[in-house]
């Protein structure tokens, strides 16, 4: 069962309202249902319930020009695979084109802006996802956020991976969410294997792996730069370019994601969780957590009935 985009949020830059015929090849599937079982097109959520969670997925196809501009981004992440045509993304005011066979991954809670000029028919597949291990899984598969645009090899099977996700949505049984998680991980693996990895100035893979293994310690940016044999300023620049955020925010996001998972899935004392996530001072941990999520660790845990 799908929820068709009858009232699309996409804006035709000419002001023309797109008809259903114009959007005939576009569709979306949504994981959330209301108590009656009806599909709910309210999928913009962040969750740490499982390592990888698919909120929604679909296909968009149109020959009409449009612009999507989410100034505050979304609470979840987005992976886009351009099946045909060209989709232009914006890094601030800088346009970056993604053509046929390209993959782009947009980070959560960051501005998203992309458009189609209408010079040729555009078709792209999309999936919005969340979960407690998004950052670590992307890191494991050497996948980075926009402004990185990946070129994939022909015959990459990405189309089939999306089709498997759509097929799972159409069944909509008791196993849906776990099946979607497994299928999405297969999609990430396929994308990673399909990427044409040319010579890159620096992948920062050594320091990113170091962060993943030591994010709960007092990591200095200078030591990360030294691992990559770069100056601190150059390291900060390359890290933001490749990961979509500064290294300090990346470390903070890892710490907070870990804290949320532990608060929701264990009965460990909050003070102990703070220490495990790199905050030996419980008051500073609580203040940092509340600043990041809007609620204190105790309030967040209370939501799980712990």
Coordinates of C-alpha atoms in Angstrom, one line a residue:
X1 CA 0.0 0.0 0.0
X2 CA 1.4 3.4 -0.9
X3 CA 0.6 7.0 -0.1
X4 CA 0.7 8.8 -3.5
X5 CA 2.0 12.3 -3.6
X6 CA -1.4 13.8 -4.7
X7 CA -0.6 17.1 -3.0
X8 CA 3.1 17.4 -3.5
X9 CA 5.2 19.8 -1.4
X10 CA 7.5 20.4 -4.4
X11 CA 7.3 23.9 -5.8
X12 CA 7.3 24.5 -9.6
X13 CA 9.5 27.5 -10.0
X14 CA 7.2 28.8 -12.8
X15 CA 4.3 28.8 -10.3
X16 CA 2.5 26.1 -12.2
X17 CA 0.5 23.5 -10.3
X18 CA 1.6 20.0 -11.3
X19 CA -1.3 17.7 -12.2
X20 CA -1.5 14.1 -11.2
X21 CA -0.6 13.1 -14.7
X22 CA 2.6 15.1 -14.4
X23 CA 3.4 13.2 -11.2
X24 CA 2.2 9.8 -12.4
X25 CA 5.5 8.1 -11.9
X26 CA 6.0 9.5 -8.4
X27 CA 5.0 7.6 -5.2
X28 CA 5.9 7.3 -1.5
X29 CA 5.6 4.6 1.1
X30 CA 5.4 5.5 4.8
X31 CA 6.1 3.3 7.8
X32 CA 3.9 5.1 10.3
X33 CA 0.3 4.2 10.7
X34 CA -2.4 5.5 13.0
X35 CA -4.4 3.3 15.4
X36 CA -6.8 2.4 12.7
X37 CA -4.0 1.2 10.4
X38 CA -4.3 4.1 8.0
X39 CA -1.0 5.4 6.6
X40 CA 0.2 8.6 8.1
X41 CA 2.4 10.9 6.0
X42 CA 4.1 12.2 9.2
X43 CA 7.4 10.5 8.9
X44 CA 9.8 13.2 9.9
X45 CA 11.0 11.7 13.1
X46 CA 14.2 10.8 14.9
X47 CA 14.4 7.5 16.8
X48 CA 17.0 5.3 18.5
X49 CA 14.6 2.3 18.9
X50 CA 16.7 0.2 16.5
X51 CA 20.1 0.7 14.8
X52 CA 18.6 1.5 11.4
X53 CA 15.0 2.6 10.8
X54 CA 13.4 3.4 7.5
X55 CA 10.8 6.2 7.9
X56 CA 9.7 6.4 4.3
X57 CA 10.9 5.8 0.8
X58 CA 9.8 6.4 -2.8
X59 CA 10.4 7.6 -6.3
X60 CA 10.0 11.1 -7.7
X61 CA 9.8 11.7 -11.5
X62 CA 8.9 14.8 -13.4
X63 CA 10.0 16.9 -16.4
X64 CA 8.8 20.1 -14.7
X65 CA 11.2 22.4 -13.0
X66 CA 10.9 22.6 -9.2
X67 CA 12.8 23.5 -6.0
X68 CA 12.6 21.8 -2.6
X69 CA 13.9 24.1 0.1
X70 CA 13.8 22.8 3.7
X71 CA 15.5 25.6 5.6
X72 CA 15.7 23.6 8.8
X73 CA 16.2 20.2 7.1
X74 CA 14.5 17.2 8.7
X75 CA 14.9 15.3 11.9
X76 CA 16.0 12.2 9.9
X77 CA 18.6 11.5 7.2
X78 CA 18.0 11.2 3.5
X79 CA 19.7 9.1 0.8
X80 CA 19.0 10.1 -2.9
X81 CA 19.9 8.0 -5.9
X82 CA 19.5 9.8 -9.3
X83 CA 18.0 7.3 -11.7
X84 CA 17.9 9.7 -14.7
X85 CA 18.5 13.4 -15.4
X86 CA 20.2 15.9 -13.1
X87 CA 19.3 17.0 -9.6
X88 CA 21.1 20.1 -8.4
X89 CA 21.8 20.3 -4.7
X90 CA 23.0 23.5 -2.9
X91 CA 25.9 23.8 -0.4
X92 CA 24.9 27.2 0.8
X93 CA 24.7 29.2 -2.4
X94 CA 27.0 26.8 -4.3
X95 CA 25.1 24.5 -6.8
X96 CA 26.4 21.0 -7.0
X97 CA 24.9 18.7 -9.7
X98 CA 24.1 15.1 -9.2
X99 CA 23.6 13.3 -12.5
X100 CA 22.4 9.8 -13.5
X101 CA 23.9 7.2 -11.2
X102 CA 24.9 9.6 -8.5
X103 CA 24.2 9.2 -4.8
X104 CA 23.8 11.9 -2.2
X105 CA 23.3 11.5 1.5
X106 CA 21.9 14.5 3.4
X107 CA 22.5 14.8 7.2
X108 CA 19.8 15.3 9.7
X109 CA 18.8 18.7 11.1
X110 CA 20.7 20.6 8.4
X111 CA 19.3 22.7 5.6
X112 CA 18.3 20.8 2.4
X113 CA 17.9 22.5 -0.9
X114 CA 17.7 20.9 -4.3
X115 CA 16.1 21.6 -7.6
X116 CA 15.5 20.5 -11.2
X117 CA 15.9 22.9 -14.1
X118 CA 13.3 21.0 -16.2
X119 CA 15.8 20.7 -19.1
X120 CA 15.3 17.0 -19.1
X121 CA 13.1 14.5 -17.3
X122 CA 14.3 13.7 -13.8
X123 CA 13.8 10.5 -11.9
X124 CA 15.3 9.8 -8.5
X125 CA 14.7 7.3 -5.6
X126 CA 14.8 8.5 -2.0
X127 CA 14.7 7.1 1.4
X128 CA 14.5 8.9 4.8
X129 CA 16.0 7.0 7.7
X130 CA 17.0 7.3 11.3
X131 CA 18.3 5.0 14.1
X132 CA 20.8 4.8 16.9
X133 CA 23.7 3.6 14.7
X134 CA 23.3 5.8 11.5
X135 CA 26.6 7.6 12.0
X136 CA 28.6 4.5 12.8
X137 CA 27.1 2.5 9.9
X138 CA 27.8 5.2 7.4
X139 CA 31.3 5.4 8.7
X140 CA 31.7 1.6 8.5
X141 CA 30.7 1.7 4.8
X142 CA 32.9 4.8 4.1
X143 CA 29.9 6.9 3.1
X144 CA 29.9 10.6 3.8
X145 CA 27.3 13.4 3.8
X146 CA 26.7 16.0 1.2
X147 CA 28.5 18.0 -0.2
X148 CA 30.1 14.7 -1.3
X149 CA 28.4 13.4 -4.4
X150 CA 29.1 9.7 -5.3
X151 CA 29.4 8.3 -8.8
X152 CA 28.3 4.7 -9.0
X153 CA 29.2 2.1 -11.6
X154 CA 26.7 0.9 -14.2
X155 CA 24.8 -2.3 -13.3
X156 CA 25.1 -1.4 -9.6
X157 CA 21.8 -3.1 -8.5
X158 CA 20.8 0.0 -6.5
X159 CA 17.5 0.2 -8.4
X160 CA 16.7 -3.4 -7.3
X161 CA 17.5 -2.6 -3.7
X162 CA 15.0 0.2 -3.7
X163 CA 12.5 -2.0 -5.4
X164 CA 12.9 -4.6 -2.6
X165 CA 12.2 -1.8 0.0
X166 CA 9.1 -0.8 -2.0
X167 CA 7.9 -4.5 -2.1
X168 CA 8.3 -4.8 1.6
X169 CA 6.2 -1.7 2.2
X170 CA 3.5 -3.1 0.0
X171 CA 3.3 -6.2 2.1
X172 CA 2.9 -4.2 5.4
X173 CA 2.9 -7.1 7.8
X174 CA 4.2 -7.6 11.4
X175 CA 7.8 -8.0 10.1
X176 CA 7.7 -4.7 8.1
X177 CA 10.0 -2.5 10.2
X178 CA 12.7 -5.1 10.8
X179 CA 12.6 -6.2 7.2
X180 CA 13.0 -2.5 6.1
X181 CA 16.0 -2.2 8.4
X182 CA 17.7 -5.2 6.9
X183 CA 16.9 -4.2 3.3
X184 CA 18.2 -0.6 3.9
X185 CA 21.5 -2.0 5.2
X186 CA 21.7 -4.1 2.0
X187 CA 21.1 -0.8 0.1
X188 CA 24.0 0.9 2.0
X189 CA 26.3 -2.0 1.3
X190 CA 25.4 -2.0 -2.4
X191 CA 25.9 1.8 -2.6
X192 CA 29.3 1.4 -0.9
X193 CA 30.4 -1.4 -3.3
X194 CA 29.2 0.5 -6.3
X195 CA 31.0 3.8 -5.7
X196 CA 33.7 4.6 -8.2
X197 CA 36.4 5.6 -5.7
X198 CA 39.0 7.7 -7.6
X199 CA 42.0 9.2 -6.0
X200 CA 40.9 11.5 -3.2
X201 CA 43.0 14.1 -1.4
X202 CA 42.2 12.6 2.0
X203 CA 39.4 10.3 3.2
X204 CA 40.2 11.1 6.8
X205 CA 39.4 7.4 7.4
X206 CA 42.0 6.9 10.0
X207 CA 40.9 9.8 12.2
X208 CA 37.2 9.0 11.7
X209 CA 37.8 5.4 12.9
X210 CA 39.8 6.8 15.8
X211 CA 36.8 9.0 16.8
X212 CA 34.4 6.0 16.5
X213 CA 36.6 4.0 18.9
X214 CA 37.4 6.9 21.3
X215 CA 34.5 9.4 21.1
X216 CA 33.9 9.1 24.9
X217 CA 37.4 10.3 25.7
X218 CA 38.8 13.8 25.6
X219 CA 39.8 13.9 21.9
X220 CA 41.7 16.9 20.7
X221 CA 41.3 18.2 17.2
X222 CA 45.1 18.6 17.0
X223 CA 45.7 14.9 17.6
X224 CA 43.1 14.0 14.9
X225 CA 44.9 16.4 12.4
X226 CA 48.2 14.7 13.4
X227 CA 46.8 11.3 12.6
X228 CA 46.0 12.5 9.0
X229 CA 49.3 14.5 8.8
X230 CA 47.3 17.8 8.3
X231 CA 47.2 21.2 9.9
X232 CA 44.3 21.8 12.3
X233 CA 42.7 24.3 9.9
X234 CA 43.1 22.0 6.9
X235 CA 41.7 19.1 8.9
X236 CA 38.7 21.1 10.1
X237 CA 38.0 22.2 6.5
X238 CA 38.3 18.7 5.0
X239 CA 36.3 17.1 7.8
X240 CA 33.3 19.5 7.3
X241 CA 33.5 19.0 3.6
X242 CA 33.5 15.2 3.7
X243 CA 31.3 14.6 6.8
X244 CA 28.9 17.5 6.5
X245 CA 29.7 18.9 10.0
X246 CA 32.7 20.0 12.1
X247 CA 34.6 17.3 14.0
X248 CA 33.5 18.7 17.3
X249 CA 29.8 18.4 16.3
X250 CA 30.5 14.9 14.9
X251 CA 31.9 13.8 18.3
X252 CA 29.0 15.4 20.1
X253 CA 26.5 13.6 17.9
X254 CA 28.1 10.3 18.5
X255 CA 28.1 10.9 22.3
X256 CA 24.5 12.0 22.3
X257 CA 23.3 9.1 20.1
X258 CA 25.1 6.7 22.4
X259 CA 23.5 8.3 25.5
X260 CA 20.0 8.1 24.0
X261 CA 20.4 4.5 23.2
X262 CA 21.7 3.6 26.7
X263 CA 19.0 5.6 28.4
X264 CA 16.2 4.0 26.3
X265 CA 17.5 0.4 26.3
X266 CA 19.2 -0.1 29.7
X267 CA 18.6 0.5 33.4
X268 CA 22.2 1.8 33.9
X269 CA 22.3 4.8 36.3
X270 CA 22.3 8.1 34.5
X271 CA 25.6 9.1 36.1
X272 CA 27.2 5.9 34.8
X273 CA 25.8 6.5 31.2
X274 CA 27.3 10.0 31.3
X275 CA 30.7 8.6 32.2
X276 CA 30.4 6.0 29.5
X277 CA 29.6 8.7 26.9
X278 CA 32.5 11.0 28.0
X279 CA 30.9 13.1 30.7
X280 CA 32.3 12.4 34.2
X281 CA 30.5 15.4 35.5
X282 CA 26.8 14.4 35.8
X283 CA 25.6 18.0 35.9
X284 CA 27.5 18.9 32.7
X285 CA 26.2 15.7 31.0
X286 CA 22.6 16.6 31.9
X287 CA 23.0 20.2 30.7
X288 CA 24.6 19.0 27.4
X289 CA 21.9 16.4 26.8
X290 CA 19.1 18.8 27.4
X291 CA 20.7 21.4 25.2
X292 CA 21.0 18.8 22.4
X293 CA 17.6 17.1 22.7
X294 CA 15.4 19.6 24.6
X295 CA 14.8 17.3 27.6
X296 CA 17.0 16.1 30.4
X297 CA 18.3 12.5 30.5
X298 CA 15.9 11.7 33.3
X299 CA 12.9 13.1 31.4
X300 CA 14.0 11.2 28.3
X301 CA 14.2 8.0 30.2
X302 CA 10.9 8.6 31.8
X303 CA 9.4 8.5 28.3
X304 CA 10.4 4.9 28.1
X305 CA 8.8 4.0 31.4
X306 CA 12.2 3.2 32.9

